[in-house]
GROMACS .gro file of N, CA and C in nm:
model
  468
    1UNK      N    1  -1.852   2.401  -1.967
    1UNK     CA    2  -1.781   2.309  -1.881
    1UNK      C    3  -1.867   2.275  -1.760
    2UNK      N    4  -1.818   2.152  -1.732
    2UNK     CA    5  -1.950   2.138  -1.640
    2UNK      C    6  -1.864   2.191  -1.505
    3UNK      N    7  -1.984   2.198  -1.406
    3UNK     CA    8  -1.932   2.252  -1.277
    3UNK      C    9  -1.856   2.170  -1.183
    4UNK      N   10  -1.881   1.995  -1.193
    4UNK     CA   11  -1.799   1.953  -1.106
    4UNK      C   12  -1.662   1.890  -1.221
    5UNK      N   13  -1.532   1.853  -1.136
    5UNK     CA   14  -1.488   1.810  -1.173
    5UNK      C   15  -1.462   1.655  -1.238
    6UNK      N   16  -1.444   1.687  -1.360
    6UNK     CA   17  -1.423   1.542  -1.484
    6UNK      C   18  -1.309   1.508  -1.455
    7UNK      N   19  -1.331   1.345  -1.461
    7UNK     CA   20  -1.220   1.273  -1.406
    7UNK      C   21  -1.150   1.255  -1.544
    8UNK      N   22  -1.207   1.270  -1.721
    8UNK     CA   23  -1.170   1.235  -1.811
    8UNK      C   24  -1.247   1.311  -1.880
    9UNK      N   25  -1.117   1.392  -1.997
    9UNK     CA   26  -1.155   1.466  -2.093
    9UNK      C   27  -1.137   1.400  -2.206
   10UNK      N   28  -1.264   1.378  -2.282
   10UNK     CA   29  -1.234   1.326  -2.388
   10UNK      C   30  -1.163   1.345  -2.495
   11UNK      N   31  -1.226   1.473  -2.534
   11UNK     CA   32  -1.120   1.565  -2.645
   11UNK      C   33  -0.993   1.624  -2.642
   12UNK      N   34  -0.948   1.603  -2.511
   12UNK     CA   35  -0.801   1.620  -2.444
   12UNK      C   36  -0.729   1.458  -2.485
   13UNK      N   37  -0.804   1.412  -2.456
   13UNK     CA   38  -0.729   1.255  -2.447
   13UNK      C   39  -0.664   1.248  -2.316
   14UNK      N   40  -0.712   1.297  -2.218
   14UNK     CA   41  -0.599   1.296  -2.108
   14UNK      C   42  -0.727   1.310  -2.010
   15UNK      N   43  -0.673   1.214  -1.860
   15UNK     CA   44  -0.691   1.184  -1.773
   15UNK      C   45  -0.720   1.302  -1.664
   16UNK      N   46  -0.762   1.346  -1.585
   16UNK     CA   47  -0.698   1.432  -1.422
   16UNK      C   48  -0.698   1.308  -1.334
   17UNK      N   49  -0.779   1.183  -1.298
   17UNK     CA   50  -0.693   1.128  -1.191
   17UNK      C   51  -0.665   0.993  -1.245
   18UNK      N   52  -0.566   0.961  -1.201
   18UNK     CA   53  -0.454   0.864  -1.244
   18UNK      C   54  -0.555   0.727  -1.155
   19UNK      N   55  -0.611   0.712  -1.076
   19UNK     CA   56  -0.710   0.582  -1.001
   19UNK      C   57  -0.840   0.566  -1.096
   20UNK      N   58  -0.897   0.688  -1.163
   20UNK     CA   59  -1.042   0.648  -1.258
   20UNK      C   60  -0.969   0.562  -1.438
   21UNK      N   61  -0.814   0.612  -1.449
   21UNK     CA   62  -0.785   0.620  -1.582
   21UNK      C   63  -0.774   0.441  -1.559
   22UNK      N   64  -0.715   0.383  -1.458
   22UNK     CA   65  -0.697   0.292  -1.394
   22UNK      C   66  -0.812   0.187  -1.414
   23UNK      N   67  -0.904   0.253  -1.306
   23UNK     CA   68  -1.082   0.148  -1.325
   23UNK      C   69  -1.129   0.160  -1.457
   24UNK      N   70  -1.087   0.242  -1.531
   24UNK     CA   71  -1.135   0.248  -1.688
   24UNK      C   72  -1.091   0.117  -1.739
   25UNK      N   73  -0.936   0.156  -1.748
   25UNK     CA   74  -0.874   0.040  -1.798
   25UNK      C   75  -0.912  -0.066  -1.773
   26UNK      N   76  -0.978  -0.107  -1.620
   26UNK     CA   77  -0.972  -0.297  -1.558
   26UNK      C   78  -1.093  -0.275  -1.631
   27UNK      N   79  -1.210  -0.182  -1.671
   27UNK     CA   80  -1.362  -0.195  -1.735
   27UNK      C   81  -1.318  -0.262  -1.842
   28UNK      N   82  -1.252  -0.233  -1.937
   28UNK     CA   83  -1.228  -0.204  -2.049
   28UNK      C   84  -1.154  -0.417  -2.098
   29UNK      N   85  -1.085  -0.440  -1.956
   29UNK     CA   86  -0.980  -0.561  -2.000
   29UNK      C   87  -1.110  -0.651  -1.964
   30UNK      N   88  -1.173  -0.603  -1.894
   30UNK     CA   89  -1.265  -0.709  -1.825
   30UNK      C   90  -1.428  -0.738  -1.959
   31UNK      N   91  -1.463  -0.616  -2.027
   31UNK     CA   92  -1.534  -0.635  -2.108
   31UNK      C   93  -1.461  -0.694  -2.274
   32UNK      N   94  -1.316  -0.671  -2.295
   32UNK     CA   95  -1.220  -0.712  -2.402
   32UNK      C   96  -1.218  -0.894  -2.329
   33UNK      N   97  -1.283  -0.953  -2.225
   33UNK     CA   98  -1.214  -1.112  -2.224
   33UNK      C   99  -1.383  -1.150  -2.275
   34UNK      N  100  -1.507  -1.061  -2.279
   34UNK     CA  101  -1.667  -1.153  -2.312
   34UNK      C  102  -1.670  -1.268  -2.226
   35UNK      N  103  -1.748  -1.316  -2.233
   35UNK     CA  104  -1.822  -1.416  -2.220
   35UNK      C  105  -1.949  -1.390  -2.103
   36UNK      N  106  -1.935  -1.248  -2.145
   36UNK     CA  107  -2.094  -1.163  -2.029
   36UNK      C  108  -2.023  -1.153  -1.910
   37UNK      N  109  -1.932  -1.126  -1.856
   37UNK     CA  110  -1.874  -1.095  -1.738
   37UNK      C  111  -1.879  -1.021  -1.719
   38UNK      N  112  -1.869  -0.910  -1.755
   38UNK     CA  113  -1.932  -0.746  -1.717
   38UNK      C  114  -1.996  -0.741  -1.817
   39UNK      N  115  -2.118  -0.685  -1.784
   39UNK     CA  116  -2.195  -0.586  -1.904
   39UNK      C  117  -2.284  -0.468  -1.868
   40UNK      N  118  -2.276  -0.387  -1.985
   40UNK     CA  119  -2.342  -0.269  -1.953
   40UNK      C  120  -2.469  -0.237  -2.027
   41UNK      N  121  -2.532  -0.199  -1.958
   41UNK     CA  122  -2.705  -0.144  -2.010
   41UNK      C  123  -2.732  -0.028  -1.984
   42UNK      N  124  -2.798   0.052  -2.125
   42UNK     CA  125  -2.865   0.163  -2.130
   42UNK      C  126  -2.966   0.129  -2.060
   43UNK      N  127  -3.009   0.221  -1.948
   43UNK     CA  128  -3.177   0.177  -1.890
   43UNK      C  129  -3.234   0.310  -1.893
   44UNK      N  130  -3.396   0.314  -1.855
   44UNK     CA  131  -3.418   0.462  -1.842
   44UNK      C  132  -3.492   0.413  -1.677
   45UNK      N  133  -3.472   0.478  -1.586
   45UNK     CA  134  -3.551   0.427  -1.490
   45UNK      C  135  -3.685   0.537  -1.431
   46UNK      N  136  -3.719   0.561  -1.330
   46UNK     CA  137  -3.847   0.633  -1.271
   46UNK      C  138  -3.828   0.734  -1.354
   47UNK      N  139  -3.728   0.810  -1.357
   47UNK     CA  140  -3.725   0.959  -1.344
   47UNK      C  141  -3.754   1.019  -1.527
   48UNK      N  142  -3.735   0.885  -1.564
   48UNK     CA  143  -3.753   0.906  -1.701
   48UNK      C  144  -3.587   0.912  -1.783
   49UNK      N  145  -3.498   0.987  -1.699
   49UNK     CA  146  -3.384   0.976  -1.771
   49UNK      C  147  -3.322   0.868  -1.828
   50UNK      N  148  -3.201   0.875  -1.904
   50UNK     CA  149  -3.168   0.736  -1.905
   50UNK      C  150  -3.021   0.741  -1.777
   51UNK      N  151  -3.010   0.594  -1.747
   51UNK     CA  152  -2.926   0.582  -1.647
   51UNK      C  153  -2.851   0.420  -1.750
   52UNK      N  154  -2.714   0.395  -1.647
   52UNK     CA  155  -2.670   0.306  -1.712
   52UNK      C  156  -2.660   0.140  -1.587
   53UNK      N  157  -2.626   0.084  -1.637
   53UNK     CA  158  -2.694  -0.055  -1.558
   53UNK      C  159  -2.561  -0.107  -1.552
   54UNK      N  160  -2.446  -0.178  -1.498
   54UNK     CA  161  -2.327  -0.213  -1.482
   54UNK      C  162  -2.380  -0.352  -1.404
   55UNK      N  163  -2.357  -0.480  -1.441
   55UNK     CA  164  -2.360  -0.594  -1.420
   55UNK      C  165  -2.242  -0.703  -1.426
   56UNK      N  166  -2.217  -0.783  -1.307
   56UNK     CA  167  -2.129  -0.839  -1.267
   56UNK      C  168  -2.147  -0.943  -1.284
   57UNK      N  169  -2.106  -1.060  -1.318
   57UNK     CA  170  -2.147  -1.223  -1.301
   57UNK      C  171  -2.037  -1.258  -1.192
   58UNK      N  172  -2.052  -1.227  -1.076
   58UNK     CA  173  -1.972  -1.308  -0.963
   58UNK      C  174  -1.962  -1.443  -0.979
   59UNK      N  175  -1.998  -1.497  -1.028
   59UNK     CA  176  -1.979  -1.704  -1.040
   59UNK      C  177  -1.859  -1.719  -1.141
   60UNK      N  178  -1.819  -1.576  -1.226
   60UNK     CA  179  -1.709  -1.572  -1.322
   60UNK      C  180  -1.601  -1.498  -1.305
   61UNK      N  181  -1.615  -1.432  -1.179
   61UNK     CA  182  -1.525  -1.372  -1.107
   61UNK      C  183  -1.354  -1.448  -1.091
   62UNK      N  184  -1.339  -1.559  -1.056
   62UNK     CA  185  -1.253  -1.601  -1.041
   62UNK      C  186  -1.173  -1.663  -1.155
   63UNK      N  187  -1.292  -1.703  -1.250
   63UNK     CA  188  -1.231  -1.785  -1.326
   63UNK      C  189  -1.196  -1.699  -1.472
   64UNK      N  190  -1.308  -1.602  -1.495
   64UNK     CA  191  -1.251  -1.481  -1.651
   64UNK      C  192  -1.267  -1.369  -1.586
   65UNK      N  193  -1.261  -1.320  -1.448
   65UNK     CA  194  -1.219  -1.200  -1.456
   65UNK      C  195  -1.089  -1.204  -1.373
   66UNK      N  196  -1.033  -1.255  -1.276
   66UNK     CA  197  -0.873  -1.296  -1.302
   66UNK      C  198  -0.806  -1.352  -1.368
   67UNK      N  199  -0.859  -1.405  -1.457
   67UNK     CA  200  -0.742  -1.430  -1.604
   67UNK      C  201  -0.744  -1.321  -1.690
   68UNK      N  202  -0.874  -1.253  -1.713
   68UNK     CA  203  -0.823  -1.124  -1.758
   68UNK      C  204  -0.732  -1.025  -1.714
   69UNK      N  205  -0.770  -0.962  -1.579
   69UNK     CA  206  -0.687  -0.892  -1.526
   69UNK      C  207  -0.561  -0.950  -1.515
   70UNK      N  208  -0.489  -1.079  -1.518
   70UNK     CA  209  -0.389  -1.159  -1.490
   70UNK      C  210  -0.309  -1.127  -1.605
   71UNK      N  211  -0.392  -1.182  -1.725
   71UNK     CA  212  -0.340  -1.156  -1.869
   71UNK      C  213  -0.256  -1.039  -1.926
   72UNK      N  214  -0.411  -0.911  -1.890
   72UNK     CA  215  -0.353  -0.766  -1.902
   72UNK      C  216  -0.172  -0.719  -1.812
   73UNK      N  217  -0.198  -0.778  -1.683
   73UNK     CA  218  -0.061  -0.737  -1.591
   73UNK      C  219   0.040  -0.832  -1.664
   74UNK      N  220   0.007  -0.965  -1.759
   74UNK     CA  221   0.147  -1.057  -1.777
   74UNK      C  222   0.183  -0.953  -1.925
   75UNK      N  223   0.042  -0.868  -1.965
   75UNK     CA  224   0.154  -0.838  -2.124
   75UNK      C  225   0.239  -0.654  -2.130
   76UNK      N  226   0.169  -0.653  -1.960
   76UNK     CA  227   0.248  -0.510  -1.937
   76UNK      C  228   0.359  -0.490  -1.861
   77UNK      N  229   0.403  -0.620  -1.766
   77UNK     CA  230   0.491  -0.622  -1.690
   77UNK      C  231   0.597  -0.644  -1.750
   78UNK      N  232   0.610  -0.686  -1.836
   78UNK     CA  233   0.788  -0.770  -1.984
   78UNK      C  234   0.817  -0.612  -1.983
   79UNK      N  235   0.679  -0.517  -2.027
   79UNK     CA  236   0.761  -0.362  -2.026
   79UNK      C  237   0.801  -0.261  -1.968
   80UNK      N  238   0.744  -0.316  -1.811
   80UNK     CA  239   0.764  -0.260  -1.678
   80UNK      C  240   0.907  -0.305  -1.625
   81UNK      N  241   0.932  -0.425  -1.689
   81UNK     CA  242   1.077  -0.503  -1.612
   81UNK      C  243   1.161  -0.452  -1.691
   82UNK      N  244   1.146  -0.392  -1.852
   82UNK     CA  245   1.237  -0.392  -1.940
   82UNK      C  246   1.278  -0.238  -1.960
   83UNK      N  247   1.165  -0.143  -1.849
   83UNK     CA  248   1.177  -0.016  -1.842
   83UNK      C  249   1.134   0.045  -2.003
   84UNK      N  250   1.050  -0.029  -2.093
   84UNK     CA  251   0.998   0.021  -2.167
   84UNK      C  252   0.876   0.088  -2.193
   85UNK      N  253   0.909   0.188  -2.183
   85UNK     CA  254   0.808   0.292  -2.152
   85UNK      C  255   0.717   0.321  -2.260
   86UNK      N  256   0.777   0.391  -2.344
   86UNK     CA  257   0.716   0.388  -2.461
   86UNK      C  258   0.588   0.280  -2.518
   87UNK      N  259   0.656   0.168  -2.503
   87UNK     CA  260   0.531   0.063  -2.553
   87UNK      C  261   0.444   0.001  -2.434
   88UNK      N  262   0.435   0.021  -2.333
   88UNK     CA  263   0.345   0.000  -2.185
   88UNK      C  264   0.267   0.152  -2.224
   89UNK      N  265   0.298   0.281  -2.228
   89UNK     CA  266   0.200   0.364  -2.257
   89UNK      C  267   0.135   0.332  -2.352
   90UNK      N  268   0.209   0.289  -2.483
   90UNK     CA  269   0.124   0.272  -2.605
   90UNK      C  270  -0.047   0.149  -2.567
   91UNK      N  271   0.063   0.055  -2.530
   91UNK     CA  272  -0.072  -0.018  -2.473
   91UNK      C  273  -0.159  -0.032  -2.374
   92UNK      N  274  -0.124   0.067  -2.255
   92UNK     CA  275  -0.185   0.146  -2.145
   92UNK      C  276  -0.315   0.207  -2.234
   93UNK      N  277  -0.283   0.326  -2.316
   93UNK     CA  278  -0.331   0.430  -2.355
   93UNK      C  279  -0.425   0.383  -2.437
   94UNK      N  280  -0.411   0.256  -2.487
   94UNK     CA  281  -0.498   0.213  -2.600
   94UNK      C  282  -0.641   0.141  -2.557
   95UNK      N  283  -0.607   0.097  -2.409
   95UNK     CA  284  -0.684   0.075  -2.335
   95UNK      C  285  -0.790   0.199  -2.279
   96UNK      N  286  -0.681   0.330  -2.232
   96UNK     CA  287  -0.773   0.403  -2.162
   96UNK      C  288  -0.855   0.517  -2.262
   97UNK      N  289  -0.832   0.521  -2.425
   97UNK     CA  290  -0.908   0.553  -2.490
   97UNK      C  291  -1.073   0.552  -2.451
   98UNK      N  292  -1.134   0.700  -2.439
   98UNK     CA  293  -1.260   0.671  -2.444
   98UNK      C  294  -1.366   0.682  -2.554
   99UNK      N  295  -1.315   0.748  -2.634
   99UNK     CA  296  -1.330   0.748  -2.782
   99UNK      C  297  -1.267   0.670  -2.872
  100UNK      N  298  -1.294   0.530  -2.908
  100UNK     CA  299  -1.247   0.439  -3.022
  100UNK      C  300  -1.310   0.333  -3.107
  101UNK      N  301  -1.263   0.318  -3.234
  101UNK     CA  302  -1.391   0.221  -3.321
  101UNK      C  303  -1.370   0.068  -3.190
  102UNK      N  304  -1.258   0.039  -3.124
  102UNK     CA  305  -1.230  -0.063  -3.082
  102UNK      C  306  -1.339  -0.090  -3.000
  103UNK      N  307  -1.375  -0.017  -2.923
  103UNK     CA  308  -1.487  -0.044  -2.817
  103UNK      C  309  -1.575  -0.057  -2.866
  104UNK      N  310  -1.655  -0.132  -2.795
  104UNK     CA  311  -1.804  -0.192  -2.834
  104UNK      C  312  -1.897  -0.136  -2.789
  105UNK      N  313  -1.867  -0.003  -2.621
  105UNK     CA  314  -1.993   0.083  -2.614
  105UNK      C  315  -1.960   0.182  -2.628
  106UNK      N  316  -2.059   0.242  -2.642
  106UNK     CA  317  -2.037   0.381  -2.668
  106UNK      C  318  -1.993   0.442  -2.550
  107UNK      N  319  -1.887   0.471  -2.525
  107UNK     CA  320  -1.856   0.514  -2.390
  107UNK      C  321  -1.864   0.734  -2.396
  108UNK      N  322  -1.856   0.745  -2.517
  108UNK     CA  323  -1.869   0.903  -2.555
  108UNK      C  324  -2.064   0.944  -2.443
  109UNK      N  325  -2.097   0.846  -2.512
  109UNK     CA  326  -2.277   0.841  -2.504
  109UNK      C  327  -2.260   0.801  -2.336
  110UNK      N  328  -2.222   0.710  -2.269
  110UNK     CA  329  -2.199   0.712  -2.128
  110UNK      C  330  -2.151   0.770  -2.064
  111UNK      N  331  -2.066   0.846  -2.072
  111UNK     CA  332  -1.991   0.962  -2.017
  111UNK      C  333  -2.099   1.054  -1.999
  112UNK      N  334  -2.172   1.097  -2.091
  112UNK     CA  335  -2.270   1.248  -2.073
  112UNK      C  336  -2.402   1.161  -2.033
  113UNK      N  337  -2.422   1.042  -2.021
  113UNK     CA  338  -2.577   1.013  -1.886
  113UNK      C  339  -2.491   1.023  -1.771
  114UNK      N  340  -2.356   0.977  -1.721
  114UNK     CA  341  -2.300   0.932  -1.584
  114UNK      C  342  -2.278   1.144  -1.580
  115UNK      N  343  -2.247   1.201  -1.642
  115UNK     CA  344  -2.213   1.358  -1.636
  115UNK      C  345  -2.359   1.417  -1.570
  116UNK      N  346  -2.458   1.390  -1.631
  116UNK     CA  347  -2.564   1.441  -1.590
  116UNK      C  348  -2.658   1.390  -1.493
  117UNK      N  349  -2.595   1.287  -1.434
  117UNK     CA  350  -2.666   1.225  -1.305
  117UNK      C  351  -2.591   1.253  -1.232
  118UNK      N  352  -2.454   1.309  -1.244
  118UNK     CA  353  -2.302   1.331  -1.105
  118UNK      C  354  -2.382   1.441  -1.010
  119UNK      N  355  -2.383   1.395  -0.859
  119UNK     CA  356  -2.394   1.463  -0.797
  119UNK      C  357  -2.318   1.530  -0.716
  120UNK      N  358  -2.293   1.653  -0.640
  120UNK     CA  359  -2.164   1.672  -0.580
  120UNK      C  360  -2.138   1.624  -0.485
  121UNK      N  361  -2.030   1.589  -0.421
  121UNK     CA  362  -1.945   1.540  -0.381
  121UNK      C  363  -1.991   1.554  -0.205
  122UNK      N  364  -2.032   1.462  -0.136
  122UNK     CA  365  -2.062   1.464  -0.028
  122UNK      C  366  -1.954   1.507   0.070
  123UNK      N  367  -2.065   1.612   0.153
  123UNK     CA  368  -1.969   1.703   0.244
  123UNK      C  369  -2.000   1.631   0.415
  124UNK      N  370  -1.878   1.563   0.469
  124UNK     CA  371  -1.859   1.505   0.611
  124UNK      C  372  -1.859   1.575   0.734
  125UNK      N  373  -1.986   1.631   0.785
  125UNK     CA  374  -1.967   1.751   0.891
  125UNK      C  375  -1.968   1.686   0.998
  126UNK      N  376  -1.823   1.641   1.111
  126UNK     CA  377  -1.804   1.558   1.235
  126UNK      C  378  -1.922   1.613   1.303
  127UNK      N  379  -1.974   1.544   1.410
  127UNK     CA  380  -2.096   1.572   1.507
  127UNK      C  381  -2.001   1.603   1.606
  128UNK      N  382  -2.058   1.716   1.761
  128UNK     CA  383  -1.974   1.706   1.855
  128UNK      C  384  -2.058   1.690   1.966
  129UNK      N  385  -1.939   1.596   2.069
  129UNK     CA  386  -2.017   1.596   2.205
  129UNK      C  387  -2.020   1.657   2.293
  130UNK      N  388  -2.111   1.691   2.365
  130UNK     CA  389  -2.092   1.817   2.487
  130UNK      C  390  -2.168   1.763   2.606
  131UNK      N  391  -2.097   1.797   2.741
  131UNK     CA  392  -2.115   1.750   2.830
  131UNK      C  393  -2.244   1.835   2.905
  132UNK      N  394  -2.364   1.807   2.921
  132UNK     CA  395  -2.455   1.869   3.034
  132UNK      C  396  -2.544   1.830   3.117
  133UNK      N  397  -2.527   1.874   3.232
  133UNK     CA  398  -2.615   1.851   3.310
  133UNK      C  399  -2.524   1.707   3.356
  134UNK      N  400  -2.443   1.619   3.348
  134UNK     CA  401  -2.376   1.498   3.403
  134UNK      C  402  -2.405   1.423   3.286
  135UNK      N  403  -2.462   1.440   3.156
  135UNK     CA  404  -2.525   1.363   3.084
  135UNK      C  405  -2.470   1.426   2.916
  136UNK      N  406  -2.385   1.299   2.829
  136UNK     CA  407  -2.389   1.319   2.738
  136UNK      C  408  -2.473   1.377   2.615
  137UNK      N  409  -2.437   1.519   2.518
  137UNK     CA  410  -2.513   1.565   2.451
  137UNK      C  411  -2.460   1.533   2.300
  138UNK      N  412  -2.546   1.508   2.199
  138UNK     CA  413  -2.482   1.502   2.079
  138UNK      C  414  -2.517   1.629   2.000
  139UNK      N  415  -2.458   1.672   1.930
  139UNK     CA  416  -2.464   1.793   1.856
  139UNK      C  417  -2.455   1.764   1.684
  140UNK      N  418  -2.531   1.781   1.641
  140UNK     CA  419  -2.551   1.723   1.485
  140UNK      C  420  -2.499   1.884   1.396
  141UNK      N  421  -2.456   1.893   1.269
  141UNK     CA  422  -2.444   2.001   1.197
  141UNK      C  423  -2.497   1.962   1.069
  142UNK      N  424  -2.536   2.080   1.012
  142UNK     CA  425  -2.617   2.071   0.870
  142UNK      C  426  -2.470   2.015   0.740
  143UNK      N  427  -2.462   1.908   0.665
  143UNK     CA  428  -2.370   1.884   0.545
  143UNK      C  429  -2.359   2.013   0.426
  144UNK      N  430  -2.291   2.129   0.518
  144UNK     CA  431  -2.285   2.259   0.437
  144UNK      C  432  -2.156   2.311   0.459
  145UNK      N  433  -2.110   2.391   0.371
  145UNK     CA  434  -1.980   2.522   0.425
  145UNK      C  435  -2.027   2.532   0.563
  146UNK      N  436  -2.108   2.598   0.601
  146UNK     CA  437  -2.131   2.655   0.733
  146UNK      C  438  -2.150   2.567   0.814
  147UNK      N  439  -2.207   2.462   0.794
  147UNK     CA  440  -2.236   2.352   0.944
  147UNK      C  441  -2.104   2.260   0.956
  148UNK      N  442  -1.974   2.301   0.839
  148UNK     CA  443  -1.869   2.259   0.884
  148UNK      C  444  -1.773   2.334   0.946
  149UNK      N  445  -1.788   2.465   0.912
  149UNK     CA  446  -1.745   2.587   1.025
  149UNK      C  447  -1.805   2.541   1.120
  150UNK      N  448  -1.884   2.581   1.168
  150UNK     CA  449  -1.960   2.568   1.301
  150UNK      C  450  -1.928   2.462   1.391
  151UNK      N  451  -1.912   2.337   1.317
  151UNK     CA  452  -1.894   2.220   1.383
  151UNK      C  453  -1.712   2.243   1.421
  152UNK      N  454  -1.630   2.280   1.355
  152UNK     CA  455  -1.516   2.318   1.407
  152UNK      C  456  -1.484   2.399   1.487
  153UNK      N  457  -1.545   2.561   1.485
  153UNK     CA  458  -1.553   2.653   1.603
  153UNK      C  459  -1.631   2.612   1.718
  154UNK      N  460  -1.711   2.514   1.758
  154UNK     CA  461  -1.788   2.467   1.865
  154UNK      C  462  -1.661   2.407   1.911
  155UNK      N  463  -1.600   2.298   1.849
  155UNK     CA  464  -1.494   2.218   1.897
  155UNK      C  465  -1.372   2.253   1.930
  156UNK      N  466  -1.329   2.337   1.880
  156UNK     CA  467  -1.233   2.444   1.973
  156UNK      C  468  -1.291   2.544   2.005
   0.00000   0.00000   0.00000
């Protein structure tokens, strides 16, 4: 298992956060309308690894990627109004599949380059100010466990 946390288990079929299962899905409606509006590329860049390439055509933004997304919300909302649950998951779920013949990339094969490039999760250590000499001081802390202790016990 890897060490940081997966937003999506494949072999579970199940999600942990309910906002990535989400951006999956708009990937997914937005590459299901074509016409090159999103696309994705295997690349390998400096490091030698491979990395993946995510491309936007902003000039099609308005015109096929809000009718897609438009489309997707007009054929899920009849089951949102009708409190049908059952068939809004069915076609939720069919979407957030990451394993299926339906898809056109390999998203199994993207999952483990985006897994092995994840870095952890950036740590926010506040700076504090201290007054000396009549003259403002800034106080910087290292982005660690400890330079976020520190930066809190200085401040109280």
């Amino acid at each position: 298992m890897c060490k940081y946390t997966n937003v999506c288990i494949p072999k579970a079929d199940s999600w942990l956060q309910a906002h990535s299962q989400a951006r999956y899905v708009m990937l997914q409606v937005t590459l299901e309308s074509c016409e090159d509006f999103v696309k994705i590329e295997k690349v390998t860049v400096s490091d030698d690894k491979p990395d993946l390439l995510l491309t936007l055509d902003r000039s099609k933004l308005a015109s096929v990627g809000k009718k897609a997304i438009g489309d997707f919300l007009g054929k899920l909302q009849p089951y949102r109004s009708a409190a049908n649950i059952a068939a809004a998951k069915e076609m939720y779920d069919k979407y957030s599949l990451v394993a299926s013949e339906e898809n056109k990339c390999p998203f199994l094969e993207y999952r483990k380059i985006v897994m092995d490039r994840k870095k952890p999760r950036r740590m926010f250590v506040q700076a504090n100010t201290f007054l000396e000499s009549d003259k403002g001081k800034l106080k910087t802390y290292p982005s660690t466990p400890e330079g976020m202790s520190q930066s809190w016990m200085e401040r109280f």
